[in-house]
Tab-separated table of C-alpha atoms in Angstrom:
chain	number	residue	atom	x	y	z
A	256	MET	CA	288.839	133.565	225.545
A	257	GLU	CA	286.112	135.828	223.938
A	258	ILE	CA	287.333	134.811	220.512
A	259	GLU	CA	286.859	131.154	221.145
A	260	LEU	CA	283.213	131.898	222.585
A	261	LEU	CA	282.480	134.053	219.474
A	262	CYS	CA	284.010	131.403	217.397
A	263	THR	CA	281.978	128.638	218.995
A	264	PHE	CA	278.813	130.858	218.557
A	265	PHE	CA	279.320	131.247	214.815
A	266	VAL	CA	279.848	127.467	214.499
A	267	LEU	CA	276.512	126.736	216.134
A	268	ILE	CA	274.971	129.203	213.944
A	269	LEU	CA	276.402	128.588	210.752
A	270	GLY	CA	277.013	124.762	211.188
A	271	SER	CA	280.651	124.844	210.357
A	272	SER	CA	283.702	124.133	212.255
A	273	LYS	CA	286.163	126.391	210.031
A	274	CYS	CA	287.268	128.502	212.912
A	275	GLU	CA	290.566	127.213	213.717
A	276	GLY	CA	293.408	129.341	212.490
A	277	THR	CA	292.329	130.551	209.004
A	278	GLY	CA	289.669	127.932	208.280
A	279	THR	CA	290.685	125.612	205.465
A	280	LEU	CA	292.519	128.388	203.558
A	281	PRO	CA	296.188	128.137	203.225
A	282	GLU	CA	298.171	131.034	204.771
A	283	ILE	CA	299.220	132.606	201.630
A	284	CYS	CA	295.488	133.248	200.705
A	285	MET	CA	295.083	135.182	203.859
A	286	MET	CA	297.925	137.671	202.912
A	287	GLU	CA	297.474	141.079	201.242
A	288	PRO	CA	298.826	141.184	197.761
A	289	ASN	CA	302.322	142.233	197.341
A	290	GLU	CA	302.151	145.516	195.329
A	291	GLU	CA	305.790	146.056	194.320
A	292	LEU	CA	307.035	149.393	192.987
A	293	GLY	CA	308.809	149.100	189.773
A	294	ARG	CA	308.729	149.753	186.124
A	295	ALA	CA	307.531	146.241	185.097
A	296	SER	CA	303.892	145.759	184.177
A	297	ILE	CA	303.384	141.943	184.783
A	298	PRO	CA	299.704	140.801	184.896
A	299	GLY	CA	298.781	138.261	187.541
A	300	TRP	CA	296.043	137.414	190.247
A	301	PHE	CA	295.528	137.558	193.890
A	302	TYR	CA	292.906	136.207	196.270
A	303	ASP	CA	290.770	138.848	198.149
A	304	LYS	CA	289.534	137.076	201.227
A	305	SER	CA	286.992	139.948	202.015
A	306	ILE	CA	284.907	138.940	198.792
A	307	ASP	CA	286.291	135.280	198.480
A	308	SER	CA	287.468	135.994	194.757
A	309	CYS	CA	290.505	136.090	192.769
A	310	LEU	CA	291.142	139.564	191.194
A	311	PHE	CA	293.461	140.592	188.403
A	312	LEU	CA	296.367	142.968	189.366
A	313	THR	CA	299.189	144.411	187.353
A	314	PHE	CA	302.405	144.015	189.447
A	315	GLY	CA	305.182	146.339	189.262
A	316	ALA	CA	308.158	143.732	189.403
A	317	ALA	CA	308.765	140.131	188.695
A	318	ARG	CA	308.007	137.401	191.137
A	319	ALA	CA	311.024	136.221	193.185
A	320	LYS	CA	311.814	132.600	193.126
A	321	ASN	CA	310.221	130.724	195.998
A	322	GLU	CA	308.524	133.789	197.062
A	323	HIS	CA	305.528	133.174	199.505
A	324	VAL	CA	302.957	135.725	198.551
A	325	ASN	CA	299.488	136.129	197.356
A	326	ARG	CA	300.168	136.216	193.794
A	327	PHE	CA	299.212	133.727	191.029
A	328	GLU	CA	299.939	133.676	187.094
A	329	THR	CA	296.356	132.589	186.396
A	330	LYS	CA	292.819	132.828	188.001
A	331	LYS	CA	292.445	129.335	188.015
A	332	GLU	CA	295.756	128.767	189.846
A	333	CYS	CA	294.567	131.263	192.402
A	334	SER	CA	291.084	129.750	192.644
A	335	GLU	CA	292.312	126.158	192.974
A	336	MET	CA	294.479	127.310	195.773
A	337	CYS	CA	292.225	129.903	197.684
A	338	ARG	CA	288.841	128.584	196.834
A	339	PRO	CA	289.003	124.950	197.843
A	340	HIS	CA	285.231	124.944	198.507
A	341	VAL	CA	284.486	125.298	194.924
A	342	GLN	CA	285.107	122.464	192.475
A	343	SER	CA	287.961	123.314	190.397
A	344	PHE	CA	286.080	122.715	187.090
A	345	CYS	CA	283.743	125.538	188.070
A	346	PHE	CA	286.636	127.851	187.012
A	347	ASP	CA	286.759	126.419	183.481
A	348	GLY	CA	284.804	127.638	180.477
A	349	PRO	CA	282.410	125.375	178.695
A	350	PRO	CA	283.639	123.050	175.973
A	351	GLU	CA	283.532	124.447	172.288
A	352	THR	CA	280.321	123.684	170.601
A	353	CYS	CA	279.743	122.913	166.970
A	354	LYS	CA	277.213	124.674	164.921
A	355	GLY	CA	274.012	123.075	164.869
A	356	GLU	CA	274.018	121.844	168.371
A	357	SER	CA	270.784	122.936	169.898
A	358	THR	CA	270.172	121.318	173.238
A	359	ILE	CA	270.354	123.963	176.088
A	360	MET	CA	273.137	123.355	178.541
A	361	TRP	CA	274.379	125.406	181.572
A	362	SER	CA	277.961	126.514	182.487
A	363	TYR	CA	279.016	128.559	185.620
A	364	ASN	CA	280.955	131.867	184.885
A	365	SER	CA	283.238	132.297	187.795
A	366	THR	CA	283.973	135.884	187.127
A	367	GLN	CA	280.369	136.834	187.107
A	368	GLY	CA	279.302	134.403	189.780
A	369	LYS	CA	276.406	132.891	188.073
A	370	CYS	CA	275.385	130.254	185.600
A	371	PHE	CA	274.715	130.915	181.916
A	372	LYS	CA	273.057	128.829	179.111
A	373	PHE	CA	274.636	127.724	175.929
A	374	ASN	CA	273.913	125.408	173.016
A	375	GLY	CA	275.431	122.201	173.661
A	376	ASN	CA	275.341	118.490	172.206
A	377	GLY	CA	273.200	117.225	175.001
A	378	ASN	CA	275.766	114.715	176.403
A	379	ARG	CA	275.936	114.315	180.084
A	380	TYR	CA	279.271	115.484	181.491
A	381	GLU	CA	280.886	114.548	184.751
A	382	GLY	CA	283.553	116.595	186.322
A	383	ILE	CA	283.490	119.535	183.931
A	384	ASN	CA	281.688	122.791	183.884
A	385	VAL	CA	278.610	121.686	181.827
A	386	PHE	CA	275.303	120.866	183.398
A	387	ASP	CA	271.819	119.791	181.960
A	388	ASN	CA	270.035	122.383	184.183
A	389	GLU	CA	270.398	125.683	185.876
A	390	ALA	CA	269.623	124.110	189.300
A	391	ASN	CA	272.365	121.709	189.090
A	392	CYS	CA	275.022	124.341	187.832
A	393	ASN	CA	274.029	126.712	190.860
A	394	LYS	CA	274.114	123.971	193.425
A	395	THR	CA	277.598	122.667	192.310
A	396	CYS	CA	279.327	125.992	191.597
A	397	ARG	CA	277.383	129.121	192.555
A	398	ASP	CA	275.956	127.928	196.030
A	399	ALA	CA	279.325	126.580	197.185
A	400	ALA	CA	281.007	129.828	196.458
A	401	GLN	CA	278.252	131.867	198.280
A	402	GLN	CA	278.099	129.208	201.312
A	403	ALA	CA	281.876	129.724	201.618
A	404	PHE	CA	281.695	133.593	201.618
A	405	ARG	CA	278.983	133.524	204.430
A	406	VAL	CA	281.398	131.449	206.434
A	407	TYR	CA	284.636	133.088	205.753
A	408	ARG	CA	283.322	136.522	206.160
A	409	PRO	CA	282.513	136.497	210.015
A	410	LEU	CA	285.800	134.452	210.474
A	411	ALA	CA	287.627	137.437	209.120
A	412	PHE	CA	285.860	139.689	211.468
A	413	LEU	CA	286.885	137.348	214.290
A	414	ARG	CA	290.513	137.470	213.327
A	415	ARG	CA	290.325	141.355	213.119
A	416	LEU	CA	288.439	141.510	216.531
A	417	GLY	CA	291.296	139.333	217.880
A	418	SER	CA	294.206	141.186	216.727
A	419	ALA	CA	292.474	144.517	217.870
A	420	GLU	CA	292.141	142.956	221.606
A	421	THR	CA	295.886	142.054	221.656
A	422	LYS	CA	296.943	145.598	220.948
């Protein structure tokens, strides 16, 4: 009951209704990464819910077929699954540019969590990680990620509080 009241309070304060279960995140994203012991050295990615980010990890064993774990082959695969609040194209790099192109364009770097400028051809792009100004880049990619972090962080606290009360 207390958890529901706290959750309602956060919904009113944050203006979000992501308090049900694990919010909009799939169950796999809420799991701890499976750090297998073994001799293998297999690169992969896992989602860290405490910082709303996909992180690199070297796994000690191959992933079992149909294994339901917080483990992804690529950062993009992890981000698309566990960071649905950020447009999927925000995880792509900017397109290759040709020499001589001199129009300043902007692209979001999901690893560093900020927008960077680069020399582009000045064409307007739709649905890819290229923006004509920094403000549009920040609004579309960076701010969406930061807003979700502010929402999911209190929810993680509430879930921990709820599990502590049931013990």
